[in-house]
PDB file of C-alpha atoms and ligand atoms in Angstrom:
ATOM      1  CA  UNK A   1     121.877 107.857  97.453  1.00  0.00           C
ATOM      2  CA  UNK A   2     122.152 104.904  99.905  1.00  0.00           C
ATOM      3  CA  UNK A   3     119.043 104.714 101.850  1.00  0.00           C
ATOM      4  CA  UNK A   4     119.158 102.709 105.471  1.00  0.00           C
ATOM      5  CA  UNK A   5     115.607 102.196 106.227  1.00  0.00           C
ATOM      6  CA  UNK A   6     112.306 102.569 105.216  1.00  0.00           C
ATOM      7  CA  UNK A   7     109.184 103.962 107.219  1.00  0.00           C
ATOM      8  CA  UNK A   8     105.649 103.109 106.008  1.00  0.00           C
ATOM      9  CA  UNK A   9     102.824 104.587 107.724  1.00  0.00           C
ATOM     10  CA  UNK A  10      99.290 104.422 106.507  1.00  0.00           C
ATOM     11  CA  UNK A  11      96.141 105.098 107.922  1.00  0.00           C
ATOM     12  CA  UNK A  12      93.706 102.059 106.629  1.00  0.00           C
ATOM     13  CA  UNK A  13      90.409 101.133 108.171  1.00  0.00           C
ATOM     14  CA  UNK A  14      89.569  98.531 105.243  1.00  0.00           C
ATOM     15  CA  UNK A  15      92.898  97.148 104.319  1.00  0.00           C
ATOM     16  CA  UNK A  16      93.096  98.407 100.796  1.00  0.00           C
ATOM     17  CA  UNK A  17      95.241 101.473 101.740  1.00  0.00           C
ATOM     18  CA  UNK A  18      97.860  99.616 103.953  1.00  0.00           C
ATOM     19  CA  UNK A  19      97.710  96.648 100.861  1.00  0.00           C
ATOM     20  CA  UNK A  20      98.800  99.458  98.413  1.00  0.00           C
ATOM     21  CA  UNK A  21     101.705 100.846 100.939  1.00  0.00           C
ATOM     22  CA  UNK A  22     102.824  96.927 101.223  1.00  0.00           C
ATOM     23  CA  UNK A  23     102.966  96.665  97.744  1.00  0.00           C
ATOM     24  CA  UNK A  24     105.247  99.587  97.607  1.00  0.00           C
ATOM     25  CA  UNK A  25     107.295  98.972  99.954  1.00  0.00           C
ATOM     26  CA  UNK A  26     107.591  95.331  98.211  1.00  0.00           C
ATOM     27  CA  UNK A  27     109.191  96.812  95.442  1.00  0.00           C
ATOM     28  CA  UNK A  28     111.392  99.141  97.120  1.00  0.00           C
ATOM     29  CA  UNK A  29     112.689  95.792  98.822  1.00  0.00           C
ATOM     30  CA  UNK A  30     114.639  98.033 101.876  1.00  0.00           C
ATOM     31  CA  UNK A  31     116.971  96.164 104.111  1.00  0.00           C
ATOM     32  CA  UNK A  32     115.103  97.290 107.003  1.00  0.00           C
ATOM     33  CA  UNK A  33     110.840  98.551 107.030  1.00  0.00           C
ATOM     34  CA  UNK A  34     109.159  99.782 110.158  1.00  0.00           C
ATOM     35  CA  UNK A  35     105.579  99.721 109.463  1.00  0.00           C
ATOM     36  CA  UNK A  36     103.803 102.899 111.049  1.00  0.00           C
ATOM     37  CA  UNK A  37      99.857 101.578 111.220  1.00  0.00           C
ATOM     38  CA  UNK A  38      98.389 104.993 112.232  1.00  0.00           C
ATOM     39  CA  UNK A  39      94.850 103.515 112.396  1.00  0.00           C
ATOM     40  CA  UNK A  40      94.221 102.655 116.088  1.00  0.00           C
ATOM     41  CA  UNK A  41      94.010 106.058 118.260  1.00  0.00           C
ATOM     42  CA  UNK A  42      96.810 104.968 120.408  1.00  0.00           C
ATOM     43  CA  UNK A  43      98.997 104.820 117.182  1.00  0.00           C
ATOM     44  CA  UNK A  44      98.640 108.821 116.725  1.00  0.00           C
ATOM     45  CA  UNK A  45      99.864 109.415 119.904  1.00  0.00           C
ATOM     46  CA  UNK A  46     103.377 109.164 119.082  1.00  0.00           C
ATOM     47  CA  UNK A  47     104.679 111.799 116.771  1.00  0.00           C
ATOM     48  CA  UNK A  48     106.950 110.308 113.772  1.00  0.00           C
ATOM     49  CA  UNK A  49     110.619 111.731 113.649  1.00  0.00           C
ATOM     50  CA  UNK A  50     112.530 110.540 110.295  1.00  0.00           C
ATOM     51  CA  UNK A  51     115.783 111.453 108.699  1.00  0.00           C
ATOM     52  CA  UNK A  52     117.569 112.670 105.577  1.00  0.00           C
ATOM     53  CA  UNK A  53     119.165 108.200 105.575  1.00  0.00           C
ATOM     54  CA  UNK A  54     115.313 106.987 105.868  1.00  0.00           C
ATOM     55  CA  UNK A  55     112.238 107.094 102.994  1.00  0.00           C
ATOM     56  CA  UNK A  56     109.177 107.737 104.265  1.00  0.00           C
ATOM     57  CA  UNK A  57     106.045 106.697 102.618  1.00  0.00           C
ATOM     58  CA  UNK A  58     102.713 108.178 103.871  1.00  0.00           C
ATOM     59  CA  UNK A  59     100.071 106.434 102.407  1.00  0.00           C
ATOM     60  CA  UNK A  60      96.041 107.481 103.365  1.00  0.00           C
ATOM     61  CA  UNK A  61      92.469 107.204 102.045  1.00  0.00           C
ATOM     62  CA  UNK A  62      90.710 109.566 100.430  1.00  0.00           C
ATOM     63  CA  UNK A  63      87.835 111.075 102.283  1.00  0.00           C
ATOM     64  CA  UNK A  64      85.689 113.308 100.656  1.00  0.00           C
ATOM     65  CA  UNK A  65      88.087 114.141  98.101  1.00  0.00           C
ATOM     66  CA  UNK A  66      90.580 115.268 100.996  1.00  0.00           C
ATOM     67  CA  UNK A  67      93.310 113.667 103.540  1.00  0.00           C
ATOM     68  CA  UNK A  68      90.851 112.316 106.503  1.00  0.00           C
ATOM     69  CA  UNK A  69      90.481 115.154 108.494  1.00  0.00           C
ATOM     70  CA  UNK A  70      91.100 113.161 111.505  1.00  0.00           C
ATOM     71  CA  UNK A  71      95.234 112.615 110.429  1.00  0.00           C
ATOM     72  CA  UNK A  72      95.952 116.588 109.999  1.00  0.00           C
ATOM     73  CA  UNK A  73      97.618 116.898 113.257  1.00  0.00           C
ATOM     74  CA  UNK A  74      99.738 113.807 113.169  1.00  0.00           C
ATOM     75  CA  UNK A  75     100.678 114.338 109.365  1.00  0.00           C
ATOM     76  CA  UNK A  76     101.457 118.490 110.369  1.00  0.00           C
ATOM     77  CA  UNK A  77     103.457 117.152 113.451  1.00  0.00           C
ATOM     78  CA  UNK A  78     106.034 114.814 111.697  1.00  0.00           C
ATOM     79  CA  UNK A  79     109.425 115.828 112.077  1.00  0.00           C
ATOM     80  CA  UNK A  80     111.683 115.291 109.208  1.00  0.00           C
ATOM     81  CA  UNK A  81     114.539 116.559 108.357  1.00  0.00           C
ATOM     82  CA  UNK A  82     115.218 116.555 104.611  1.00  0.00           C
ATOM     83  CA  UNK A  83     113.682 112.806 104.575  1.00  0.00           C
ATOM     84  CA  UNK A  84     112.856 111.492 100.647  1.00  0.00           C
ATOM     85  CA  UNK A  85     109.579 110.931 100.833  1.00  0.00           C
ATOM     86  CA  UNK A  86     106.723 108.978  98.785  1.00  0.00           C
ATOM     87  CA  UNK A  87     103.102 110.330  99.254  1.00  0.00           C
ATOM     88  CA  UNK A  88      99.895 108.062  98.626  1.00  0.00           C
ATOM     89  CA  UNK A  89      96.576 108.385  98.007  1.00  0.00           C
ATOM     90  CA  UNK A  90      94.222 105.172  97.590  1.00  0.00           C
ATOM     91  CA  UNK A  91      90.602 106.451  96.389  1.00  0.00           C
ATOM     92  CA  UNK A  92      87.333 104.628  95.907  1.00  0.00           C
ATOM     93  CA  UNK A  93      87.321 104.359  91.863  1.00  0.00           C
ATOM     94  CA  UNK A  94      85.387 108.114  92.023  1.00  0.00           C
ATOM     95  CA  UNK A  95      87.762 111.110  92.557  1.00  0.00           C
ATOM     96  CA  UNK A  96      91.002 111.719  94.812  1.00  0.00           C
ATOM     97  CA  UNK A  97      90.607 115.355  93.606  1.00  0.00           C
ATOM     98  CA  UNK A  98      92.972 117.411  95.468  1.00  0.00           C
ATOM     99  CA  UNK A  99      93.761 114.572  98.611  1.00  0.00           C
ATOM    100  CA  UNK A 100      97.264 113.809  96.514  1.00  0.00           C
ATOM    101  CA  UNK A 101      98.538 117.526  96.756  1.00  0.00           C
ATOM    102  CA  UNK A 102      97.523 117.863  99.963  1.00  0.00           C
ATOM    103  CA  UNK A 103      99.234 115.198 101.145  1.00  0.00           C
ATOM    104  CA  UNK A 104     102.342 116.326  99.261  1.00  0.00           C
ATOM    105  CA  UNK A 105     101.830 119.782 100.696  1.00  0.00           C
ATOM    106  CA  UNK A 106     101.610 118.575 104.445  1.00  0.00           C
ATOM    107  CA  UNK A 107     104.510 116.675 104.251  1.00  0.00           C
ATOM    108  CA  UNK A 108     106.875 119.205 102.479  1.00  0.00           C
ATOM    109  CA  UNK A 109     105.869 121.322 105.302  1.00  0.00           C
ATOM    110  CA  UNK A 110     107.171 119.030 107.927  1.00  0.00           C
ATOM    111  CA  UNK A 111     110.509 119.081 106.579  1.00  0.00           C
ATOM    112  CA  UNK A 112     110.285 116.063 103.587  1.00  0.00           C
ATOM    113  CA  UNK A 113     111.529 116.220 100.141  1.00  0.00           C
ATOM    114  CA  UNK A 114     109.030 114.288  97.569  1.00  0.00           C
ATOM    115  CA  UNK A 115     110.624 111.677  95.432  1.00  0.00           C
ATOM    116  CA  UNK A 116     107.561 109.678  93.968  1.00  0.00           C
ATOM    117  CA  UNK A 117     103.531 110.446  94.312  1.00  0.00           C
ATOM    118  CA  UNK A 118     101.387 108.280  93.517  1.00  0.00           C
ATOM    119  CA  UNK A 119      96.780 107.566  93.610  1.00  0.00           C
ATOM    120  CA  UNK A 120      95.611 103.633  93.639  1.00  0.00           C
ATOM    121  CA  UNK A 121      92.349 102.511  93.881  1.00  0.00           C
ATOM    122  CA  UNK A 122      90.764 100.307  96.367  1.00  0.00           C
ATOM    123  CA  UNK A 123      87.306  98.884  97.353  1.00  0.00           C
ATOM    124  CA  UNK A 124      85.124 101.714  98.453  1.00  0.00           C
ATOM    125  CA  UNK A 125      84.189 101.721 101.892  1.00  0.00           C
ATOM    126  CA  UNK A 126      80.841 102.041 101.350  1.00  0.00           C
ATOM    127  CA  UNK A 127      80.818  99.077  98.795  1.00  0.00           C
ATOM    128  CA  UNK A 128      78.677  96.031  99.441  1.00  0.00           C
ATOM    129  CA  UNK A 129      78.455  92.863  97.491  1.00  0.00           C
ATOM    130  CA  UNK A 130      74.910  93.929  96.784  1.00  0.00           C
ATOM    131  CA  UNK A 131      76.322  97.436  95.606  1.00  0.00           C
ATOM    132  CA  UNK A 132      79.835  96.804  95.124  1.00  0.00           C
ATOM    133  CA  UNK A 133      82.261  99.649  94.029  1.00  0.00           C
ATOM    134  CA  UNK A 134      86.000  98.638  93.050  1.00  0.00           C
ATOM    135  CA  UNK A 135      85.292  95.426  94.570  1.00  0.00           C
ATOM    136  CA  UNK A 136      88.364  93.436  95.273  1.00  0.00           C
ATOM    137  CA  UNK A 137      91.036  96.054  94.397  1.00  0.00           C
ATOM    138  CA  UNK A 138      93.765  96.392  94.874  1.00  0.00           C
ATOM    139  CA  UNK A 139      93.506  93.704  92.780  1.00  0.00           C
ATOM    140  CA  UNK A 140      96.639  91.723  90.834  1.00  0.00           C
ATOM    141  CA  UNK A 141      97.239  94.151  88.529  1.00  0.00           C
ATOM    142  CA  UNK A 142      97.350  96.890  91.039  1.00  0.00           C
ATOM    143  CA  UNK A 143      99.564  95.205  93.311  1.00  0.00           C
ATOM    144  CA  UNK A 144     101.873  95.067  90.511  1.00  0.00           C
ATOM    145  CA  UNK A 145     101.776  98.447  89.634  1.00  0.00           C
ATOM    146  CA  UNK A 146     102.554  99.028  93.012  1.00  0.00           C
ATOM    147  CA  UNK A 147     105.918  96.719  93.090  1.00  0.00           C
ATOM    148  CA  UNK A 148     106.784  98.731  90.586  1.00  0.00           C
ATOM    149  CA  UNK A 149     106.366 101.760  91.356  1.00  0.00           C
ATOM    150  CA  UNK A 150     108.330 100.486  94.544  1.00  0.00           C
ATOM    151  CA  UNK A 151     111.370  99.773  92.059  1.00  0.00           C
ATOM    152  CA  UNK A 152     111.707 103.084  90.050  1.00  0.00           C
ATOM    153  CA  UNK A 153     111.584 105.017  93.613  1.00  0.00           C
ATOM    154  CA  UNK A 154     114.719 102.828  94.404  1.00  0.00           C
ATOM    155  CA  UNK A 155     116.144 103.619  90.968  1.00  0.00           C
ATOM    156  CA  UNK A 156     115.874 107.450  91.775  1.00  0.00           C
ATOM    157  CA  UNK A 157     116.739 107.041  94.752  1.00  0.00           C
ATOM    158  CA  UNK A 158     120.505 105.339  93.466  1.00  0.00           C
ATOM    159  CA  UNK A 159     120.505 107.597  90.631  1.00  0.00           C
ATOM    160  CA  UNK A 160     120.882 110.754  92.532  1.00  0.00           C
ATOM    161  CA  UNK A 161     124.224 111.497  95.181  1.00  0.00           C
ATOM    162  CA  UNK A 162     122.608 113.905  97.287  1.00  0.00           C
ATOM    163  CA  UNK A 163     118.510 114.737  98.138  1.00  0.00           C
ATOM    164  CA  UNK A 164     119.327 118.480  97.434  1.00  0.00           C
ATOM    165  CA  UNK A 165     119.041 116.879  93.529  1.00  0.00           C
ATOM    166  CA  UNK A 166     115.648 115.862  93.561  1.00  0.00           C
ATOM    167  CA  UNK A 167     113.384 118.212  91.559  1.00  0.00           C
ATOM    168  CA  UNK A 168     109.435 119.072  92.310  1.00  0.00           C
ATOM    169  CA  UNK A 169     107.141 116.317  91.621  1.00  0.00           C
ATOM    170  CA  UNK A 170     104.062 117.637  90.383  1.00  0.00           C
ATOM    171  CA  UNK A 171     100.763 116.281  90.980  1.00  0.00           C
ATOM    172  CA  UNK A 172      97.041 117.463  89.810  1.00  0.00           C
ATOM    173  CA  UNK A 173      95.354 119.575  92.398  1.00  0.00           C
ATOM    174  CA  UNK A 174      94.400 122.642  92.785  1.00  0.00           C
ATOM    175  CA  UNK A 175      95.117 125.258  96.371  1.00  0.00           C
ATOM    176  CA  UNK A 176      92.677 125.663  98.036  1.00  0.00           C
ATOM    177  CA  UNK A 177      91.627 122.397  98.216  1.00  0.00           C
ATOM    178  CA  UNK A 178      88.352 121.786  96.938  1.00  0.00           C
ATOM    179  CA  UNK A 179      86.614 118.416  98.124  1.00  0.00           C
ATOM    180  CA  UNK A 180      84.658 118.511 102.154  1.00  0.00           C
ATOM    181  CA  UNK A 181      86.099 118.089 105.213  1.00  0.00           C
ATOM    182  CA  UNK A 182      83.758 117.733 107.512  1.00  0.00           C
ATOM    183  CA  UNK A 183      82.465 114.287 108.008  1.00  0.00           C
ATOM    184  CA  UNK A 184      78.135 113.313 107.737  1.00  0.00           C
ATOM    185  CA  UNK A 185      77.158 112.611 111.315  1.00  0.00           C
ATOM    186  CA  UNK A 186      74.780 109.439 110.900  1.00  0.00           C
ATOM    187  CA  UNK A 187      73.735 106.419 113.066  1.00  0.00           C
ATOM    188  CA  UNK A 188      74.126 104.465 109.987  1.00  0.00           C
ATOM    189  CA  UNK A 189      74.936 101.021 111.666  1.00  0.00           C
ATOM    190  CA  UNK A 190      72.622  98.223 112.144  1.00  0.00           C
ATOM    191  CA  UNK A 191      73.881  95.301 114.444  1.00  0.00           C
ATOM    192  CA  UNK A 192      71.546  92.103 114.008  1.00  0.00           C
ATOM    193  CA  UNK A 193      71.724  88.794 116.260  1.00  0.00           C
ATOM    194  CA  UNK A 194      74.472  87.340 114.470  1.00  0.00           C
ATOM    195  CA  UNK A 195      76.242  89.635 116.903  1.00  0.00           C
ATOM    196  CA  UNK A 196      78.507  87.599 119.687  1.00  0.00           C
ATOM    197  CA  UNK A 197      79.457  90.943 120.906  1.00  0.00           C
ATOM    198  CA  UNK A 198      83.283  89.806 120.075  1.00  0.00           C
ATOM    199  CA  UNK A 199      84.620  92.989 120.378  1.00  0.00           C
ATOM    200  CA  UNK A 200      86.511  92.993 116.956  1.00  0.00           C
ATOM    201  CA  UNK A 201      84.648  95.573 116.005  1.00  0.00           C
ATOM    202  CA  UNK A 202      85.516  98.359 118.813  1.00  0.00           C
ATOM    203  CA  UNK A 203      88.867  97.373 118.254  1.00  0.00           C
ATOM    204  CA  UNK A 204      89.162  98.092 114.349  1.00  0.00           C
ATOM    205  CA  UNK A 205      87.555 101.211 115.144  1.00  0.00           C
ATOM    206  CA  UNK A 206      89.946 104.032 113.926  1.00  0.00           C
ATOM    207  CA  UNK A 207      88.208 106.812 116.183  1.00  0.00           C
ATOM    208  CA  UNK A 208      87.122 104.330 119.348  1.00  0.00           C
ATOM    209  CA  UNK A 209      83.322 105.057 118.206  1.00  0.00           C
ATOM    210  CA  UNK A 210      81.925 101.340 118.806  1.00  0.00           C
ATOM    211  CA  UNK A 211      81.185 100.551 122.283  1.00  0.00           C
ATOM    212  CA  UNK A 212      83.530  97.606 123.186  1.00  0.00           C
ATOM    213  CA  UNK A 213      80.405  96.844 126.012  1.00  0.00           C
ATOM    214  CA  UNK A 214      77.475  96.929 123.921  1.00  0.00           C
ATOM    215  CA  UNK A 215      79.146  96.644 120.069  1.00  0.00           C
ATOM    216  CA  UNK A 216      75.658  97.862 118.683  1.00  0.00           C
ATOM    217  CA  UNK A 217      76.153 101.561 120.665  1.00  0.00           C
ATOM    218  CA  UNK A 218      78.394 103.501 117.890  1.00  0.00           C
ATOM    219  CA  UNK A 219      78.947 107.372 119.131  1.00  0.00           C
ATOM    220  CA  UNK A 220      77.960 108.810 115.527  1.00  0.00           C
ATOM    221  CA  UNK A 221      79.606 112.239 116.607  1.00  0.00           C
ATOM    222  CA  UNK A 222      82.797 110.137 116.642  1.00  0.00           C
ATOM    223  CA  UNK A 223      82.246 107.546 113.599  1.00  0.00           C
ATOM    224  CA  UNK A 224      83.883 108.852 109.966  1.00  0.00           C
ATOM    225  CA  UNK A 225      81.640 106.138 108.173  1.00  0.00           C
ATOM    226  CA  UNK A 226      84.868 104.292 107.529  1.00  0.00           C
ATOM    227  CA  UNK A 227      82.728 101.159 107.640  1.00  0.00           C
ATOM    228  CA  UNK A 228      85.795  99.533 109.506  1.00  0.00           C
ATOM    229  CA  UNK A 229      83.102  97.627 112.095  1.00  0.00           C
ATOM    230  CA  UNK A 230      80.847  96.413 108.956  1.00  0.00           C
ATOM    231  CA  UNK A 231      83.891  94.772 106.942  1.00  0.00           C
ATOM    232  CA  UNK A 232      85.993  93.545 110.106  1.00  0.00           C
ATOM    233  CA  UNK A 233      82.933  91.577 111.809  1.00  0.00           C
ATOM    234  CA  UNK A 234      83.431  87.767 111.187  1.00  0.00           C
ATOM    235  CA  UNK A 235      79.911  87.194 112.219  1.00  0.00           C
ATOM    236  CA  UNK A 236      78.760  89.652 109.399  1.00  0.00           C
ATOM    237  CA  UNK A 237      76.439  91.025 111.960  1.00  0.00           C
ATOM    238  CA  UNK A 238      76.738  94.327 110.299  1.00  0.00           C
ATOM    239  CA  UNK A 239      75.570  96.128 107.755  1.00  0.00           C
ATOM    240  CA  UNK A 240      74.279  99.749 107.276  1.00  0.00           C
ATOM    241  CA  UNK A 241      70.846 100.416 107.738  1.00  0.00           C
ATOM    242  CA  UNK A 242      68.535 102.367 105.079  1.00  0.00           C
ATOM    243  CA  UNK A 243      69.860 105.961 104.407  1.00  0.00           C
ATOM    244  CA  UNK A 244      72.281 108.206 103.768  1.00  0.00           C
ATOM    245  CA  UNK A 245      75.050 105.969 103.601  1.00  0.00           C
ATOM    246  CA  UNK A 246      73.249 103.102 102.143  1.00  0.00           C
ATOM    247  CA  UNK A 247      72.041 105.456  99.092  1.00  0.00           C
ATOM    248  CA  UNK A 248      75.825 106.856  98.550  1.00  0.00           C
ATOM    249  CA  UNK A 249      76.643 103.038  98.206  1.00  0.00           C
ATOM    250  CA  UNK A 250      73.850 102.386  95.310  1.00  0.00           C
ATOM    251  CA  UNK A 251      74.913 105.876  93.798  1.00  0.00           C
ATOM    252  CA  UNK A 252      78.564 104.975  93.849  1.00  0.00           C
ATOM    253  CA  UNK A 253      78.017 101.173  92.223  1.00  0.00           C
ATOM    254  CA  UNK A 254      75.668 103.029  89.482  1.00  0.00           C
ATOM    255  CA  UNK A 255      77.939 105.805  89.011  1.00  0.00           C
ATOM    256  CA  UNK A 256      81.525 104.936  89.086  1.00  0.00           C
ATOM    257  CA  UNK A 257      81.212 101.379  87.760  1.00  0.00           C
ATOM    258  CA  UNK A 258      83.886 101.826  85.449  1.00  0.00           C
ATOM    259  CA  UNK A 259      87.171 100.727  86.375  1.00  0.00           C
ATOM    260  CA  UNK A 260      90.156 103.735  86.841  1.00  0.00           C
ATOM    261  CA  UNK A 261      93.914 102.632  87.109  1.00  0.00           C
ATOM    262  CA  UNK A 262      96.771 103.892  89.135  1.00  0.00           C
ATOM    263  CA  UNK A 263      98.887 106.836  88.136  1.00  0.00           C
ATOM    264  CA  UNK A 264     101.483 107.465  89.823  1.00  0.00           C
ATOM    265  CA  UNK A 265     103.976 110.927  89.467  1.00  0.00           C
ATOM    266  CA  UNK A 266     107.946 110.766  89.050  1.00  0.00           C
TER     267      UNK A 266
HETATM  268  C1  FMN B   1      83.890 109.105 104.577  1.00  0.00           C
HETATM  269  C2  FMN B   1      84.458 108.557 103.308  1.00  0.00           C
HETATM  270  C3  FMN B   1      84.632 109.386 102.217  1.00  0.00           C
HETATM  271  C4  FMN B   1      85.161 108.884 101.021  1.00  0.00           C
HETATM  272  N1  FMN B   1      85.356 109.741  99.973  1.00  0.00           N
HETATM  273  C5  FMN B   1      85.851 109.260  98.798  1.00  0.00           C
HETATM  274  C6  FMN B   1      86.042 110.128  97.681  1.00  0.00           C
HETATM  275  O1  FMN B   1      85.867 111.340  97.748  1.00  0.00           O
HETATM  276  N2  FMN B   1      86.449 109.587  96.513  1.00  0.00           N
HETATM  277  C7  FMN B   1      86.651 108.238  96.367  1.00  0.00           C
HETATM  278  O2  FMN B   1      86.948 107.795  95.261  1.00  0.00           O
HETATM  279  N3  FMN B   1      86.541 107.397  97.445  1.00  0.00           N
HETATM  280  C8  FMN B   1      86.160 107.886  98.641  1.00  0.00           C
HETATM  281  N4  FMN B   1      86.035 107.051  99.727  1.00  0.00           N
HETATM  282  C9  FMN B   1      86.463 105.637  99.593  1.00  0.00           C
HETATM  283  C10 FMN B   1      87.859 105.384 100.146  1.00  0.00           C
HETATM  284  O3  FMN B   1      88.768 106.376  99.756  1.00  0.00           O
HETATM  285  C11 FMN B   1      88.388 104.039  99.623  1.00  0.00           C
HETATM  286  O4  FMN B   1      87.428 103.037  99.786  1.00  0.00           O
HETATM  287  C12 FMN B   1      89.669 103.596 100.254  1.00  0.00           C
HETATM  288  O5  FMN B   1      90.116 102.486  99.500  1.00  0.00           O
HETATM  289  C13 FMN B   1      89.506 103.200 101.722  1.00  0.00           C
HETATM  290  O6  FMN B   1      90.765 102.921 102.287  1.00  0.00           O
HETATM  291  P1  FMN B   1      90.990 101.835 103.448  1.00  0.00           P
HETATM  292  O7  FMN B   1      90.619 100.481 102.877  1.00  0.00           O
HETATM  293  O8  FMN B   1      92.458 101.905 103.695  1.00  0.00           O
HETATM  294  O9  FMN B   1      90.120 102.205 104.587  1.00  0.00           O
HETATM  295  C14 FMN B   1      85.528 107.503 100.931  1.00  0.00           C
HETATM  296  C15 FMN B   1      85.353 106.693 102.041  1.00  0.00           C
HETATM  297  C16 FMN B   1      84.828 107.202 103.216  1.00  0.00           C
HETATM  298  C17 FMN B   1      84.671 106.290 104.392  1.00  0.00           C
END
């Protein structure tokens, strides 16, 4: 099956999800890629169309052991038509739980055809070099994975003459999803003089939570503790203050020390 193009979208407040989708895509070497960075607010105001000629990958973080509540209705509202498609999930070295078959789920729902699924592992958002979980990953060896991964999609993809000859991909998970949806609400955020009130930081916000005015006002109603602000600053003016946040970082760095690898699903 000839393929024309290649859509990537990810959602990726830290990097590591949107490195993963890169290093997909890098292996899946398309003559053409439109990169679909979902992140900024403004991004999900344009609903994604794709075709049966175009892979889509759709690459998010896991929140809570679920697809970021915040991306349900711009996943549900993609219009595809047939479209092979490649579903991520990129988890903090604890659990993706069900996140991967709910991805998968939304997207056959929208009118896509899975070809490939896959969980990586990146830095946790809530890691700190004091309490650091999955620090530095995707790391090499990831990336590789990823590349690929990336290549056996585009074998499938030329082994097969039609998309009506792709069989079910099956993933762990379990319906319902288990896992939490609904995000803490915490002022979690502590801005010290370091601060030049740049702005970088209400501009990496995925959810416009950070004042761009006064950088150390942060709406917690709006914030999904994606720690976007903290790791984006270049003045490292931010950190999170002691609580509930702080003590899920020191229980994640004691807890989930040991390294997990990719596994993808074919
Ligand atoms: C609110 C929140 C909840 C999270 N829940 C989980 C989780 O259930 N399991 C896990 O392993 N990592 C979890 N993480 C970590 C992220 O999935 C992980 O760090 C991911 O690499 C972040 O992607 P990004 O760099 O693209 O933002 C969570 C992060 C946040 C901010």
């Amino acid at each position: 099956m000839e393929i024309e193009s290649v859509k990537l979208v990810y959602f990726s407040p830290t990097g590591t999800t949107k490195a993963v989708a890169l290093g997909i895509a890098d292996g899946i070497n398309p003559g053409t890629m439109e990169l679909i960075d979902i992140t900024r607010p403004d991004a999900r105001k344009q609903p994604l169309m794709t075709s049966e000629n175009e892979l889509l990958v759709v690459a998010v973080p896991v929140y809570m052991g679920r697809v970021p509540a915040l991306l349900n209705e711009w996943l549900n509202a993609i219009q595809a038509h047939n479209t092979p498609t490649v579903c991520v999930v990129v988890y903090g070295n604890r659990v993706y739980d069900d996140a991967l078959l709910e991805v998968k789920n939304i997207v056959m729902k929208c009118g896509c055809i899975p070809i490939a699924c896959a969980a990586y592992i990146g830095e946790h958002s809530f890691s700190d070099p004091k309490t650091a979980t999955a620090q530095g990953r995707p790391d090499e060896k990831d990336l590789n994975h990823a590349e690929v991964l990336g290549r056996e999609i585009r074998k499938k993809l030329h082994s097969i003459s039609s998309i009506s000859q792709i069989s079910d991909v099956h993933v762990p998970g379990t319906y319902p999803y288990g896992g939490v949806t609904k995000l803490w609400i915490v002022d979690f955020i502590a801005v010290s003089d370091e601060c030049s009130q740049c702005g970088i930081c209400a501009e990496k916000c995925p959810v416009g939570a950070v004042d761009p005015e006064n950088p150390s006002l942060v709406d917690k109603e709006k914030c999904i503790t994606c720690c976007a602000c903290i790791k984006n600053c270049p003045q490292n003016a931010r950190s999170m203050k002691p609580g509930m946040v702080k003590d899920a970082s020191v229980r994640l760095h004691t807890l989930y020390s040991q390294r997990k690898e990719p596994e993808c699903f074919i």
